[in-house]
Amino acid sequence: MRGRPAIYDDKDVLTKAQKVFWTKGYTATSLEDILTAMGMGSGSFYNAFKGGKKELFRKAIQQRREAFREFETALNQSDAPMELIRDFFRSMARADRETHLQGCIIVNTVVEMASLDKDLEEEAVTILKEVEQLYTKAIRRAQKNGTMQNQTDPVILGRYLVTLWNGLNVTRRMYPDNKILLKQIEMQLEILR
């Protein structure tokens, strides 16, 4: 007799798994950690994720890619894209201590996978490059319509913002203080004027 098929909300399960990966990292997350967080048995897990932990992790970081795509849509529809970008960075300073200590799952993945898994590293790098491109596009538009005075090459400014993001995700672990972080962010965002 076969067991009943597992029924679960894919997005909810991925969000739960993502939280574990985000907190512990890919390598330190055990199958038991994943199963506990998702409320699944191992049979249901392997039935849903034939590629195991690696497939689940890929899907979890793809959720972040989707969040960035939603942000890109908002930027494309905005009359003030630079303000949205500034608010995106400022939101880091509104996070709680636990979030500060987690950093960014995509940045974490680039660092963790550098010598462990080239495929996962490249996937995370690709996501960061996509974010860089959405910044570049928004900056170019703001420069053309006159809402941004700084006329530095948009490619350089887009890369600067990704560098800022990467750095802030390390710095907020060192100084998980919202006031300090906001001052750092505001100082760095002057470049978008």
Short mmCIF file of C-alpha atoms in Angstrom, two decimals:
data_model
loop_
_atom_site.label_atom_id
_atom_site.label_comp_id
_atom_site.label_asym_id
_atom_site.label_seq_id
_atom_site.Cartn_x
_atom_site.Cartn_y
_atom_site.Cartn_z
CA MET A 1 0.00 0.00 0.00
CA ARG A 2 1.40 3.38 -0.96
CA GLY A 3 1.35 6.23 1.48
CA ARG A 4 -0.74 9.25 0.72
CA PRO A 5 0.94 11.88 -1.45
CA ALA A 6 2.44 14.82 0.37
CA ILE A 7 0.47 18.01 -0.06
CA TYR A 8 2.22 21.21 0.80
CA ASP A 9 2.36 24.84 -0.16
CA ASP A 10 5.51 25.06 -2.30
CA LYS A 11 6.15 28.74 -1.53
CA ASP A 12 5.63 28.25 2.21
CA VAL A 13 7.96 25.23 2.29
CA LEU A 14 10.64 27.09 0.34
CA THR A 15 10.35 30.10 2.64
CA LYS A 16 10.85 27.86 5.68
CA ALA A 17 13.85 26.16 4.09
CA GLN A 18 15.29 29.49 2.97
CA LYS A 19 15.17 30.77 6.55
CA VAL A 20 17.24 27.79 7.74
CA PHE A 21 19.78 28.17 4.92
CA TRP A 22 19.94 31.91 5.51
CA THR A 23 20.65 31.42 9.21
CA LYS A 24 23.05 28.46 9.07
CA GLY A 25 24.43 28.51 5.53
CA TYR A 26 24.24 25.69 3.03
CA THR A 27 27.02 23.51 4.44
CA ALA A 28 25.99 23.67 8.10
CA THR A 29 22.31 22.97 7.35
CA SER A 30 21.53 19.30 7.87
CA LEU A 31 18.72 17.32 6.29
CA GLU A 32 17.20 17.07 9.77
CA ASP A 33 17.23 20.89 10.06
CA ILE A 34 15.42 21.14 6.73
CA LEU A 35 12.84 18.46 7.47
CA THR A 36 12.06 19.96 10.87
CA ALA A 37 11.66 23.46 9.45
CA MET A 38 9.49 22.30 6.56
CA GLY A 39 7.46 19.81 8.57
CA MET A 40 8.13 17.03 6.07
CA GLY A 41 9.31 13.46 6.27
CA SER A 42 12.34 12.35 4.29
CA GLY A 43 10.22 10.39 1.81
CA SER A 44 8.06 13.39 1.01
CA PHE A 45 11.15 15.57 0.82
CA TYR A 46 12.93 13.39 -1.74
CA ASN A 47 9.70 12.95 -3.67
CA ALA A 48 9.33 16.73 -3.91
CA PHE A 49 13.05 17.54 -4.32
CA LYS A 50 14.65 14.76 -6.32
CA GLY A 51 17.94 16.66 -6.31
CA GLY A 52 17.89 16.73 -2.50
CA LYS A 53 19.37 19.55 -0.46
CA LYS A 54 21.07 21.20 -3.44
CA GLU A 55 17.83 21.41 -5.45
CA LEU A 56 16.01 22.84 -2.44
CA PHE A 57 18.75 25.40 -1.88
CA ARG A 58 18.61 26.45 -5.54
CA LYS A 59 14.88 26.96 -5.28
CA ALA A 60 15.30 28.90 -2.04
CA ILE A 61 17.74 31.36 -3.60
CA GLN A 62 15.48 31.64 -6.63
CA GLN A 63 12.89 33.13 -4.27
CA ARG A 64 15.34 35.97 -3.65
CA ARG A 65 15.75 36.38 -7.42
CA GLU A 66 11.96 36.74 -7.67
CA ALA A 67 12.00 39.40 -4.95
CA PHE A 68 14.62 41.34 -6.91
CA ARG A 69 12.50 41.02 -10.07
CA GLU A 70 9.54 42.49 -8.19
CA PHE A 71 11.81 45.34 -7.11
CA GLU A 72 12.85 45.84 -10.74
CA THR A 73 9.20 46.08 -11.78
CA ALA A 74 8.64 48.74 -9.11
CA LEU A 75 11.72 50.66 -10.34
CA ASN A 76 10.50 50.52 -13.95
CA GLN A 77 7.10 51.90 -12.95
CA SER A 78 8.42 54.61 -10.65
CA ASP A 79 8.87 58.28 -11.45
CA ALA A 80 11.51 58.39 -8.71
CA PRO A 81 13.62 55.21 -9.07
CA MET A 82 16.58 56.65 -7.14
CA GLU A 83 14.35 57.22 -4.14
CA LEU A 84 13.22 53.59 -4.30
CA ILE A 85 16.85 52.46 -4.42
CA ARG A 86 17.72 54.70 -1.47
CA ASP A 87 14.73 53.31 0.46
CA PHE A 88 15.83 49.77 -0.39
CA PHE A 89 19.19 50.41 1.25
CA ARG A 90 17.66 52.32 4.16
CA SER A 91 15.42 49.36 4.88
CA MET A 92 18.53 47.50 6.02
CA ALA A 93 18.80 49.92 8.93
CA ARG A 94 15.24 49.11 10.01
CA ALA A 95 15.92 45.39 10.33
CA ASP A 96 16.17 43.62 13.64
CA ARG A 97 19.40 42.28 15.14
CA GLU A 98 18.76 38.71 13.94
CA THR A 99 18.37 39.92 10.35
CA HIS A 100 21.58 41.94 10.62
CA LEU A 101 23.46 38.87 11.79
CA GLN A 102 22.10 36.81 8.87
CA GLY A 103 23.26 39.23 6.19
CA CYS A 104 22.09 38.52 2.63
CA ILE A 105 21.58 34.91 1.53
CA ILE A 106 22.88 35.67 -1.97
CA VAL A 107 26.04 37.40 -0.71
CA ASN A 108 26.50 34.62 1.84
CA THR A 109 26.21 32.04 -0.93
CA VAL A 110 28.88 33.69 -3.08
CA VAL A 111 31.30 33.65 -0.16
CA GLU A 112 30.43 30.17 1.16
CA MET A 113 30.43 28.45 -2.22
CA ALA A 114 33.64 30.02 -3.55
CA SER A 115 35.61 26.85 -2.91
CA LEU A 116 32.78 24.34 -2.39
CA ASP A 117 30.32 24.37 -5.27
CA LYS A 118 31.03 26.30 -8.46
CA ASP A 119 27.44 25.90 -9.75
CA LEU A 120 25.83 27.42 -6.66
CA GLU A 121 28.46 30.16 -6.54
CA GLU A 122 27.83 31.07 -10.18
CA GLU A 123 24.07 31.08 -9.62
CA ALA A 124 24.42 33.54 -6.75
CA VAL A 125 26.89 35.69 -8.72
CA THR A 126 24.42 35.79 -11.62
CA ILE A 127 21.68 37.06 -9.29
CA LEU A 128 23.96 39.84 -7.99
CA LYS A 129 24.87 40.78 -11.57
CA GLU A 130 21.17 40.98 -12.43
CA VAL A 131 20.70 43.35 -9.50
CA GLU A 132 23.66 45.39 -10.75
CA GLN A 133 22.00 45.62 -14.16
CA LEU A 134 18.68 46.78 -12.71
CA TYR A 135 20.54 49.51 -10.78
CA THR A 136 22.43 50.50 -13.93
CA LYS A 137 19.24 50.74 -15.94
CA ALA A 138 17.48 52.84 -13.28
CA ILE A 139 20.50 55.16 -12.95
CA ARG A 140 20.72 55.63 -16.70
CA ARG A 141 17.04 56.57 -16.81
CA ALA A 142 17.38 59.00 -13.89
CA GLN A 143 20.40 60.66 -15.51
CA LYS A 144 18.55 61.06 -18.81
CA ASN A 145 15.40 62.52 -17.29
CA GLY A 146 17.39 64.93 -15.09
CA THR A 147 16.38 63.52 -11.69
CA MET A 148 20.00 62.56 -10.97
CA GLN A 149 22.82 65.09 -11.12
CA ASN A 150 25.71 62.65 -10.88
CA GLN A 151 26.65 61.80 -14.47
CA THR A 152 29.19 59.08 -13.67
CA ASP A 153 28.92 56.09 -16.01
CA PRO A 154 25.78 54.18 -14.90
CA VAL A 155 27.66 50.86 -15.18
CA ILE A 156 30.21 52.06 -12.61
CA LEU A 157 27.45 53.35 -10.32
CA GLY A 158 25.48 50.11 -10.65
CA ARG A 159 28.55 48.12 -9.68
CA TYR A 160 29.19 50.57 -6.83
CA LEU A 161 25.71 49.85 -5.43
CA VAL A 162 26.30 46.10 -5.53
CA THR A 163 29.65 46.64 -3.81
CA LEU A 164 27.88 48.76 -1.21
CA TRP A 165 25.26 46.04 -0.71
CA ASN A 166 27.92 43.36 -0.28
CA GLY A 167 29.90 45.50 2.15
CA LEU A 168 26.89 46.54 4.21
CA ASN A 169 25.91 42.91 4.63
CA VAL A 170 29.25 42.27 6.30
CA THR A 171 29.29 45.55 8.23
CA ARG A 172 25.84 45.01 9.71
CA ARG A 173 27.14 41.77 11.22
CA MET A 174 30.00 43.71 12.80
CA TYR A 175 27.81 46.60 13.95
CA PRO A 176 24.21 45.39 14.25
CA ASP A 177 23.16 48.87 15.37
CA ASN A 178 20.48 50.56 13.27
CA LYS A 179 21.67 54.12 13.96
CA ILE A 180 25.26 53.38 12.95
CA LEU A 181 24.09 51.49 9.90
CA LEU A 182 21.74 54.27 8.77
CA LYS A 183 24.54 56.84 9.02
CA GLN A 184 26.78 54.62 6.90
CA ILE A 185 24.03 54.09 4.34
CA GLU A 186 23.10 57.78 4.07
CA MET A 187 26.74 58.76 3.60
CA GLN A 188 27.22 56.19 0.83
CA LEU A 189 23.95 57.06 -0.92
CA GLU A 190 25.07 60.64 -1.52
CA ILE A 191 26.53 59.32 -4.75
CA LEU A 192 22.98 58.97 -6.11
CA ARG A 193 22.24 62.70 -6.02
#
